[in-house]
Amino acid sequence: MRLLHTSDWHLGRAFHRVNMLEAQAEFIGRLVSVAREREVDAVVVSGDVYDRAVPPLAAVELFDDALHRLADLGVPTVMISGNHDSARRLGVGAGLIDRAGIHLRTVPSAAGTPVVLRDAFGDVAFYGLPYLEPALVKDEFGVEKAHHESVLAAAMDRVRADLATRARDTRSVVLAHAFVTGGEASDSERDITVGGVAAVPSGVFDGVDYVALGHLHGCQTITERVRYSGSPLPYSFSEADHRKSMWLIDLAGDGSLTSERVDCPVPRPLARIRGELNELLADPGLARHQDAWVEATLTDAVRPADPMARLMERFPHTLALAFDPQRTPGDPDVTYARRLAGRDDQEIAEDFVLHVRGAGADEHERAVLRDAFDAVRADETVREVAR
């Protein structure tokens, strides 16, 4: 069975000030043409279809167009909700849409109920594990602690229990939206840390033939059978080195697989340039970036006049400008933002305790802070889903 694995469309999202809807529509066209030309047997979409719980109308219309085009091809599609989606909204009409071969899986309780497709070698069971917000689903899965690993492990127990009731030659595919250990993050994914931990081990998924992951925006292979497709378009300059693609997976009758990356159309390359303004404007080696979307970091000791206007004369698609003047670490002018760069909320809070009290937080106090951050994040998730 030939699968086309994609995820993290983020329909409705912009890239800095650039509206990406046209590029997203071009990607949908590429997806449909690949499904047709490469004779794909099933498309799997591993979450974050939309960029937010209440997407703009244009994004909903594009999603509707994608579903119609896939249904017209007669290619079954299995799709789960991600942490950016409203599972309830995405799942509206799922029962009716199911009849058209578009299988939306947004309900955690249905994790062990597969979509079963058949090829010349027998059945392939597709299990959709929508994004499992630990605080919201721990009771459903009967786990004590609201951790990603525990709820995913419980969901996979249901998957393996269902597989055990099926014919021995049944192959299995799991769709999941999670941060799996070994994956490389970028700046454009929403933080899903719970209890100080975001990642889950890949061993959670043992026992299935292929795991189609979503959430991380870089295409990557965790193990031969556990892969991220990545987002089809860039959504931050940290993705400048990404090759945007989908996975074409051939799942043989014995469960072995072969893989191929299929490129996605990207409107412009990304470039990150750094240096003093006059150097950037004069460096002949940067000519290759003149048609790219550019993030420029200026290192001038004194902020130059009209830097964005001057940059855009040479790099007309400059979208982001940052200043990082070269100073010694002890320089009092080092900005607060620079001191906090790369630090998470927990670390910042613990440093604040140290600053105002003169002594760092002890183990109990660190746990209190961690629980507070988790509670706020879970509350924000509930509020967003309920909108």
GROMACS .gro file of C-alpha atoms in nm:
model
  387
    1MET     CA    1   0.000   0.000   0.000
    2ARG     CA    2   0.138   0.338  -0.098
    3LEU     CA    3   0.091   0.618   0.158
    4LEU     CA    4   0.144   0.991   0.123
    5HIS     CA    5   0.231   1.130   0.467
    6THR     CA    6   0.197   1.501   0.538
    7SER     CA    7   0.114   1.723   0.836
    8ASP     CA    8   0.120   2.073   0.983
    9TRP     CA    9  -0.051   2.259   0.702
   10HIS     CA   10  -0.134   2.549   0.938
   11LEU     CA   11  -0.393   2.686   0.698
   12GLY     CA   12  -0.451   3.054   0.770
   13ARG     CA   13  -0.102   3.123   0.903
   14ALA     CA   14   0.114   3.407   0.777
   15PHE     CA   15   0.492   3.418   0.751
   16HIS     CA   16   0.584   3.741   0.925
   17ARG     CA   17   0.374   3.991   0.727
   18VAL     CA   18   0.331   3.770   0.418
   19ASN     CA   19  -0.009   3.608   0.362
   20MET     CA   20   0.064   3.241   0.286
   21LEU     CA   21  -0.281   3.140   0.163
   22GLU     CA   22  -0.178   3.138  -0.203
   23ALA     CA   23   0.128   2.926  -0.123
   24GLN     CA   24  -0.088   2.692   0.086
   25ALA     CA   25  -0.329   2.655  -0.207
   26GLU     CA   26  -0.033   2.571  -0.433
   27PHE     CA   27   0.073   2.304  -0.185
   28ILE     CA   28  -0.277   2.151  -0.188
   29GLY     CA   29  -0.255   2.136  -0.565
   30ARG     CA   30   0.081   1.959  -0.538
   31LEU     CA   31  -0.059   1.713  -0.285
   32VAL     CA   32  -0.349   1.622  -0.514
   33SER     CA   33  -0.129   1.588  -0.822
   34VAL     CA   34   0.119   1.362  -0.639
   35ALA     CA   35  -0.166   1.148  -0.509
   36ARG     CA   36  -0.294   1.109  -0.865
   37GLU     CA   37   0.031   1.073  -1.057
   38ARG     CA   38   0.204   0.841  -0.809
   39GLU     CA   39  -0.109   0.627  -0.766
   40VAL     CA   40  -0.126   0.679  -0.391
   41ASP     CA   41  -0.356   0.441  -0.200
   42ALA     CA   42  -0.406   0.662   0.107
   43VAL     CA   43  -0.319   1.013   0.226
   44VAL     CA   44  -0.243   1.061   0.596
   45VAL     CA   45  -0.246   1.408   0.756
   46SER     CA   46  -0.101   1.412   1.106
   47GLY     CA   47  -0.255   1.719   1.261
   48ASP     CA   48  -0.240   2.099   1.269
   49VAL     CA   49  -0.458   2.131   0.963
   50TYR     CA   50  -0.539   2.485   1.076
   51ASP     CA   51  -0.317   2.735   1.255
   52ARG     CA   52  -0.569   2.819   1.525
   53ALA     CA   53  -0.887   2.690   1.682
   54VAL     CA   54  -1.107   2.943   1.502
   55PRO     CA   55  -0.952   2.974   1.156
   56PRO     CA   56  -1.034   3.252   0.907
   57LEU     CA   57  -1.299   3.180   0.646
   58ALA     CA   58  -1.046   3.170   0.361
   59ALA     CA   59  -0.857   2.890   0.539
   60VAL     CA   60  -1.179   2.692   0.591
   61GLU     CA   61  -1.265   2.732   0.224
   62LEU     CA   62  -0.920   2.603   0.122
   63PHE     CA   63  -0.960   2.303   0.353
   64ASP     CA   64  -1.302   2.234   0.201
   65ASP     CA   65  -1.150   2.252  -0.148
   66ALA     CA   66  -0.876   2.006  -0.047
   67LEU     CA   67  -1.130   1.755   0.086
   68HIS     CA   68  -1.341   1.776  -0.230
   69ARG     CA   69  -1.040   1.727  -0.457
   70LEU     CA   70  -0.914   1.426  -0.261
   71ALA     CA   71  -1.263   1.275  -0.252
   72ASP     CA   72  -1.300   1.325  -0.627
   73LEU     CA   73  -0.974   1.132  -0.678
   74GLY     CA   74  -1.115   0.844  -0.478
   75VAL     CA   75  -0.804   0.839  -0.259
   76PRO     CA   76  -0.893   0.762   0.105
   77THR     CA   77  -0.762   1.023   0.347
   78VAL     CA   78  -0.706   0.977   0.721
   79MET     CA   79  -0.663   1.297   0.919
   80ILE     CA   80  -0.619   1.382   1.288
   81SER     CA   81  -0.641   1.706   1.483
   82GLY     CA   82  -0.325   1.869   1.620
   83ASN     CA   83  -0.256   2.102   1.910
   84HIS     CA   84  -0.337   2.408   1.695
   85ASP     CA   85  -0.672   2.268   1.582
   86SER     CA   86  -1.003   2.270   1.764
   87ALA     CA   87  -1.074   1.897   1.766
   88ARG     CA   88  -1.447   1.958   1.807
   89ARG     CA   89  -1.466   2.200   1.515
   90LEU     CA   90  -1.248   1.992   1.285
   91GLY     CA   91  -1.453   1.683   1.365
   92VAL     CA   92  -1.792   1.837   1.282
   93GLY     CA   93  -1.961   1.625   1.017
   94ALA     CA   94  -1.699   1.350   1.044
   95GLY     CA   95  -1.964   1.077   1.018
   96LEU     CA   96  -2.097   1.214   0.690
   97ILE     CA   97  -1.755   1.301   0.546
   98ASP     CA   98  -1.644   0.946   0.628
   99ARG     CA   99  -1.875   0.819   0.353
  100ALA     CA  100  -1.670   1.016   0.098
  101GLY     CA  101  -1.350   0.841   0.206
  102ILE     CA  102  -1.227   1.130   0.422
  103HIS     CA  103  -1.175   0.993   0.772
  104LEU     CA  104  -1.142   1.261   1.040
  105ARG     CA  105  -1.015   1.127   1.372
  106THR     CA  106  -1.043   1.394   1.644
  107VAL     CA  107  -1.188   1.204   1.944
  108PRO     CA  108  -0.934   1.054   2.189
  109SER     CA  109  -1.172   0.779   2.299
  110ALA     CA  110  -1.165   0.636   1.944
  111ALA     CA  111  -0.787   0.584   1.944
  112GLY     CA  112  -0.829   0.207   1.930
  113THR     CA  113  -1.088   0.210   1.650
  114PRO     CA  114  -0.910   0.205   1.313
  115VAL     CA  115  -0.996   0.296   0.959
  116VAL     CA  116  -0.938  -0.031   0.775
  117LEU     CA  117  -0.829  -0.021   0.411
  118ARG     CA  118  -0.744  -0.321   0.198
  119ASP     CA  119  -0.493  -0.397  -0.076
  120ALA     CA  120  -0.382  -0.711  -0.258
  121PHE     CA  121  -0.200  -0.836   0.054
  122GLY     CA  122  -0.480  -0.786   0.306
  123ASP     CA  123  -0.593  -0.526   0.558
  124VAL     CA  124  -0.411  -0.215   0.673
  125ALA     CA  125  -0.548  -0.064   0.996
  126PHE     CA  126  -0.502   0.314   1.035
  127TYR     CA  127  -0.523   0.437   1.395
  128GLY     CA  128  -0.572   0.810   1.445
  129LEU     CA  129  -0.437   0.950   1.773
  130PRO     CA  130  -0.534   1.318   1.776
  131TYR     CA  131  -0.324   1.553   1.984
  132LEU     CA  132  -0.369   1.433   2.343
  133GLU     CA  133  -0.356   1.727   2.585
  134PRO     CA  134  -0.258   1.539   2.903
  135ALA     CA  135  -0.463   1.748   3.146
  136LEU     CA  136  -0.777   1.697   2.938
  137VAL     CA  137  -0.751   1.326   2.855
  138LYS     CA  138  -0.584   1.162   3.156
  139ASP     CA  139  -0.922   1.051   3.295
  140GLU     CA  140  -1.027   0.908   2.959
  141PHE     CA  141  -0.716   0.691   2.956
  142GLY     CA  142  -0.713   0.618   3.329
  143VAL     CA  143  -0.364   0.751   3.401
  144GLU     CA  144  -0.259   0.912   3.728
  145LYS     CA  145  -0.022   1.178   3.600
  146ALA     CA  146  -0.098   1.424   3.323
  147HIS     CA  147   0.214   1.354   3.118
  148HIS     CA  148   0.250   1.312   2.743
  149GLU     CA  149   0.421   0.976   2.771
  150SER     CA  150   0.156   0.827   3.000
  151VAL     CA  151  -0.144   0.929   2.788
  152LEU     CA  152   0.024   0.829   2.461
  153ALA     CA  153   0.127   0.495   2.611
  154ALA     CA  154  -0.232   0.434   2.723
  155ALA     CA  155  -0.363   0.522   2.377
  156MET     CA  156  -0.112   0.286   2.217
  157ASP     CA  157  -0.222   0.010   2.456
  158ARG     CA  158  -0.567   0.043   2.298
  159VAL     CA  159  -0.413   0.028   1.951
  160ARG     CA  160  -0.220  -0.290   2.031
  161ALA     CA  161  -0.524  -0.446   2.200
  162ASP     CA  162  -0.732  -0.390   1.886
  163LEU     CA  163  -0.453  -0.521   1.661
  164ALA     CA  164  -0.440  -0.839   1.868
  165THR     CA  165  -0.798  -0.917   1.767
  166ARG     CA  166  -0.727  -0.892   1.395
  167ALA     CA  167  -0.579  -1.131   1.142
  168ARG     CA  168  -0.205  -1.190   1.190
  169ASP     CA  169  -0.121  -1.041   0.849
  170THR     CA  170  -0.295  -0.710   0.928
  171ARG     CA  171  -0.051  -0.422   0.885
  172SER     CA  172  -0.082  -0.109   1.095
  173VAL     CA  173  -0.028   0.264   1.060
  174VAL     CA  174  -0.055   0.511   1.350
  175LEU     CA  175  -0.105   0.885   1.305
  176ALA     CA  176   0.006   1.089   1.607
  177HIS     CA  177   0.076   1.451   1.692
  178ALA     CA  178   0.353   1.472   1.950
  179PHE     CA  179   0.712   1.566   2.026
  180VAL     CA  180   0.910   1.242   2.008
  181THR     CA  181   1.257   1.213   2.159
  182GLY     CA  182   1.524   1.263   1.895
  183GLY     CA  183   1.319   1.510   1.695
  184GLU     CA  184   1.462   1.853   1.613
  185ALA     CA  185   1.233   2.146   1.689
  186SER     CA  186   1.215   2.486   1.521
  187ASP     CA  187   1.090   2.825   1.641
  188SER     CA  188   0.746   2.791   1.483
  189GLU     CA  189   0.596   2.505   1.689
  190ARG     CA  190   0.379   2.587   1.987
  191ASP     CA  191   0.528   2.465   2.315
  192ILE     CA  192   0.352   2.155   2.453
  193THR     CA  193   0.574   2.105   2.759
  194VAL     CA  194   0.398   1.945   3.056
  195GLY     CA  195   0.567   1.884   3.390
  196GLY     CA  196   0.892   2.015   3.247
  197VAL     CA  197   0.888   1.746   2.976
  198ALA     CA  198   0.769   1.775   2.616
  199ALA     CA  199   0.921   1.470   2.446
  200VAL     CA  200   0.809   1.108   2.458
  201PRO     CA  201   1.030   0.810   2.364
  202SER     CA  202   0.977   0.650   2.025
  203GLY     CA  203   0.940   0.313   2.200
  204VAL     CA  204   0.587   0.418   2.295
  205PHE     CA  205   0.491   0.328   1.938
  206ASP     CA  206   0.645  -0.019   1.931
  207GLY     CA  207   0.440  -0.289   1.760
  208VAL     CA  208   0.310  -0.105   1.453
  209ASP     CA  209   0.444  -0.095   1.099
  210TYR     CA  210   0.454   0.282   1.041
  211VAL     CA  211   0.407   0.590   1.260
  212ALA     CA  212   0.316   0.909   1.072
  213LEU     CA  213   0.403   1.195   1.306
  214GLY     CA  214   0.304   1.559   1.309
  215HIS     CA  215   0.400   1.861   1.523
  216LEU     CA  216   0.766   1.924   1.439
  217HIS     CA  217   0.812   2.130   1.124
  218GLY     CA  218   1.127   1.966   0.993
  219CYS     CA  219   1.102   1.647   0.785
  220GLN     CA  220   1.297   1.386   0.982
  221THR     CA  221   1.339   1.018   1.052
  222ILE     CA  222   1.332   0.916   1.418
  223THR     CA  223   1.356   0.546   1.332
  224GLU     CA  224   1.293   0.364   1.005
  225ARG     CA  225   0.928   0.325   1.104
  226VAL     CA  226   0.874   0.653   1.294
  227ARG     CA  227   0.891   0.972   1.087
  228TYR     CA  228   0.788   1.336   1.076
  229SER     CA  229   0.681   1.476   0.742
  230GLY     CA  230   0.733   1.833   0.862
  231SER     CA  231   0.531   2.133   0.750
  232PRO     CA  232   0.491   2.183   0.374
  233LEU     CA  233   0.586   2.551   0.406
  234PRO     CA  234   0.826   2.744   0.629
  235TYR     CA  235   0.673   2.932   0.921
  236SER     CA  236   0.989   3.071   1.086
  237PHE     CA  237   1.341   3.162   0.980
  238SER     CA  238   1.470   2.875   1.195
  239GLU     CA  239   1.349   2.658   0.904
  240ALA     CA  240   1.587   2.822   0.656
  241ASP     CA  241   1.779   2.497   0.607
  242HIS     CA  242   1.470   2.275   0.582
  243ARG     CA  243   1.385   2.089   0.266
  244LYS     CA  244   1.005   2.100   0.267
  245SER     CA  245   0.859   1.768   0.158
  246MET     CA  246   0.614   1.483   0.211
  247TRP     CA  247   0.691   1.116   0.269
  248LEU     CA  248   0.587   0.864   0.006
  249ILE     CA  249   0.581   0.531   0.191
  250ASP     CA  250   0.540   0.191   0.025
  251LEU     CA  251   0.421  -0.061   0.284
  252ALA     CA  252   0.480  -0.414   0.154
  253GLY     CA  253   0.269  -0.719   0.233
  254ASP     CA  254   0.521  -0.839   0.493
  255GLY     CA  255   0.524  -0.501   0.671
  256SER     CA  256   0.859  -0.387   0.531
  257LEU     CA  257   0.869  -0.038   0.387
  258THR     CA  258   1.052   0.187   0.147
  259SER     CA  259   1.043   0.565   0.160
  260GLU     CA  260   1.087   0.861  -0.072
  261ARG     CA  261   1.076   1.232  -0.008
  262VAL     CA  262   0.855   1.432  -0.243
  263ASP     CA  263   0.931   1.804  -0.250
  264CYS     CA  264   0.669   2.070  -0.177
  265PRO     CA  265   0.657   2.398  -0.370
  266VAL     CA  266   0.800   2.686  -0.164
  267PRO     CA  267   0.738   3.042  -0.291
  268ARG     CA  268   1.081   3.172  -0.191
  269PRO     CA  269   1.395   3.040  -0.023
  270LEU     CA  270   1.480   3.170   0.324
  271ALA     CA  271   1.806   3.338   0.417
  272ARG     CA  272   1.952   3.447   0.750
  273ILE     CA  273   2.228   3.704   0.713
  274ARG     CA  274   2.438   3.863   0.987
  275GLY     CA  275   2.694   4.138   1.008
  276GLU     CA  276   2.739   4.514   1.003
  277LEU     CA  277   2.497   4.689   0.770
  278ASN     CA  278   2.759   4.825   0.528
  279GLU     CA  279   2.916   4.481   0.500
  280LEU     CA  280   2.582   4.319   0.419
  281LEU     CA  281   2.509   4.578   0.152
  282ALA     CA  282   2.848   4.531  -0.014
  283ASP     CA  283   2.924   4.159   0.022
  284PRO     CA  284   2.912   4.002  -0.329
  285GLY     CA  285   2.866   3.658  -0.173
  286LEU     CA  286   2.517   3.757  -0.057
  287ALA     CA  287   2.389   3.824  -0.410
  288ARG     CA  288   2.229   3.479  -0.412
  289HIS     CA  289   1.987   3.594  -0.141
  290GLN     CA  290   1.845   3.894  -0.327
  291ASP     CA  291   1.529   3.706  -0.423
  292ALA     CA  292   1.490   3.529  -0.087
  293TRP     CA  293   1.288   3.612   0.220
  294VAL     CA  294   1.557   3.756   0.446
  295GLU     CA  295   1.612   3.782   0.820
  296ALA     CA  296   1.896   4.026   0.888
  297THR     CA  297   2.080   4.057   1.218
  298LEU     CA  298   2.288   4.373   1.242
  299THR     CA  299   2.598   4.369   1.459
  300ASP     CA  300   2.684   4.741   1.433
  301ALA     CA  301   2.795   4.884   1.770
  302VAL     CA  302   2.572   5.186   1.701
  303ARG     CA  303   2.234   5.132   1.541
  304PRO     CA  304   2.254   5.269   1.183
  305ALA     CA  305   1.997   5.506   1.035
  306ASP     CA  306   1.708   5.363   0.829
  307PRO     CA  307   1.843   5.008   0.834
  308MET     CA  308   1.532   4.837   0.695
  309ALA     CA  309   1.494   5.077   0.403
  310ARG     CA  310   1.862   5.040   0.315
  311LEU     CA  311   1.848   4.660   0.339
  312MET     CA  312   1.542   4.644   0.116
  313GLU     CA  313   1.723   4.831  -0.160
  314ARG     CA  314   1.943   4.523  -0.201
  315PHE     CA  315   1.720   4.257  -0.046
  316PRO     CA  316   1.365   4.365  -0.139
  317HIS     CA  317   1.204   4.073   0.044
  318THR     CA  318   1.357   4.142   0.385
  319LEU     CA  319   1.096   4.049   0.645
  320ALA     CA  320   1.277   4.052   0.980
  321LEU     CA  321   1.539   4.277   1.131
  322ALA     CA  322   1.723   4.220   1.459
  323PHE     CA  323   2.005   4.399   1.635
  324ASP     CA  324   2.288   4.218   1.813
  325PRO     CA  325   2.570   4.466   1.868
  326GLN     CA  326   2.900   4.304   1.947
  327ARG     CA  327   2.969   4.373   2.314
  328THR     CA  328   3.149   4.196   2.591
  329PRO     CA  329   2.937   3.967   2.814
  330GLY     CA  330   2.974   4.204   3.110
  331ASP     CA  331   2.860   4.511   2.918
  332PRO     CA  332   2.568   4.671   3.109
  333ASP     CA  333   2.399   4.754   2.779
  334VAL     CA  334   2.334   4.387   2.704
  335THR     CA  335   1.956   4.373   2.670
  336TYR     CA  336   1.720   4.185   2.898
  337ALA     CA  337   1.585   4.002   2.593
  338ARG     CA  338   1.933   3.875   2.509
  339ARG     CA  339   1.985   3.755   2.865
  340LEU     CA  340   1.662   3.555   2.840
  341ALA     CA  341   1.722   3.414   2.492
  342GLY     CA  342   1.683   3.039   2.479
  343ARG     CA  343   1.542   3.010   2.832
  344ASP     CA  344   1.201   2.864   2.909
  345ASP     CA  345   0.939   3.005   3.147
  346GLN     CA  346   1.044   2.774   3.428
  347GLU     CA  347   1.408   2.886   3.411
  348ILE     CA  348   1.311   3.254   3.399
  349ALA     CA  349   1.086   3.217   3.703
  350GLU     CA  350   1.355   3.034   3.900
  351ASP     CA  351   1.606   3.308   3.815
  352PHE     CA  352   1.357   3.567   3.938
  353VAL     CA  353   1.328   3.385   4.271
  354LEU     CA  354   1.706   3.387   4.300
  355HIS     CA  355   1.720   3.759   4.214
  356VAL     CA  356   1.463   3.879   4.469
  357ARG     CA  357   1.544   3.638   4.752
  358GLY     CA  358   1.914   3.580   4.713
  359ALA     CA  359   1.867   3.204   4.717
  360GLY     CA  360   1.739   2.975   4.444
  361ALA     CA  361   1.412   2.781   4.452
  362ASP     CA  362   1.429   2.444   4.626
  363GLU     CA  363   1.290   2.121   4.480
  364HIS     CA  364   0.942   2.175   4.626
  365GLU     CA  365   0.925   2.534   4.502
  366ARG     CA  366   1.039   2.429   4.154
  367ALA     CA  367   0.756   2.173   4.148
  368VAL     CA  368   0.505   2.441   4.252
  369LEU     CA  369   0.623   2.668   3.972
  370ARG     CA  370   0.609   2.385   3.721
  371ASP     CA  371   0.256   2.289   3.824
  372ALA     CA  372   0.147   2.652   3.797
  373PHE     CA  373   0.281   2.687   3.443
  374ASP     CA  374   0.118   2.357   3.343
  375ALA     CA  375  -0.216   2.468   3.491
  376VAL     CA  376  -0.208   2.799   3.303
  377ARG     CA  377  -0.120   2.630   2.975
  378ALA     CA  378  -0.395   2.370   3.019
  379ASP     CA  379  -0.646   2.645   3.104
  380GLU     CA  380  -0.547   2.837   2.790
  381THR     CA  381  -0.600   2.519   2.584
  382VAL     CA  382  -0.946   2.464   2.732
  383ARG     CA  383  -1.043   2.827   2.667
  384GLU     CA  384  -0.922   2.814   2.307
  385VAL     CA  385  -1.107   2.490   2.233
  386ALA     CA  386  -1.425   2.625   2.391
  387ARG     CA  387  -1.428   2.944   2.181
   0.00000   0.00000   0.00000
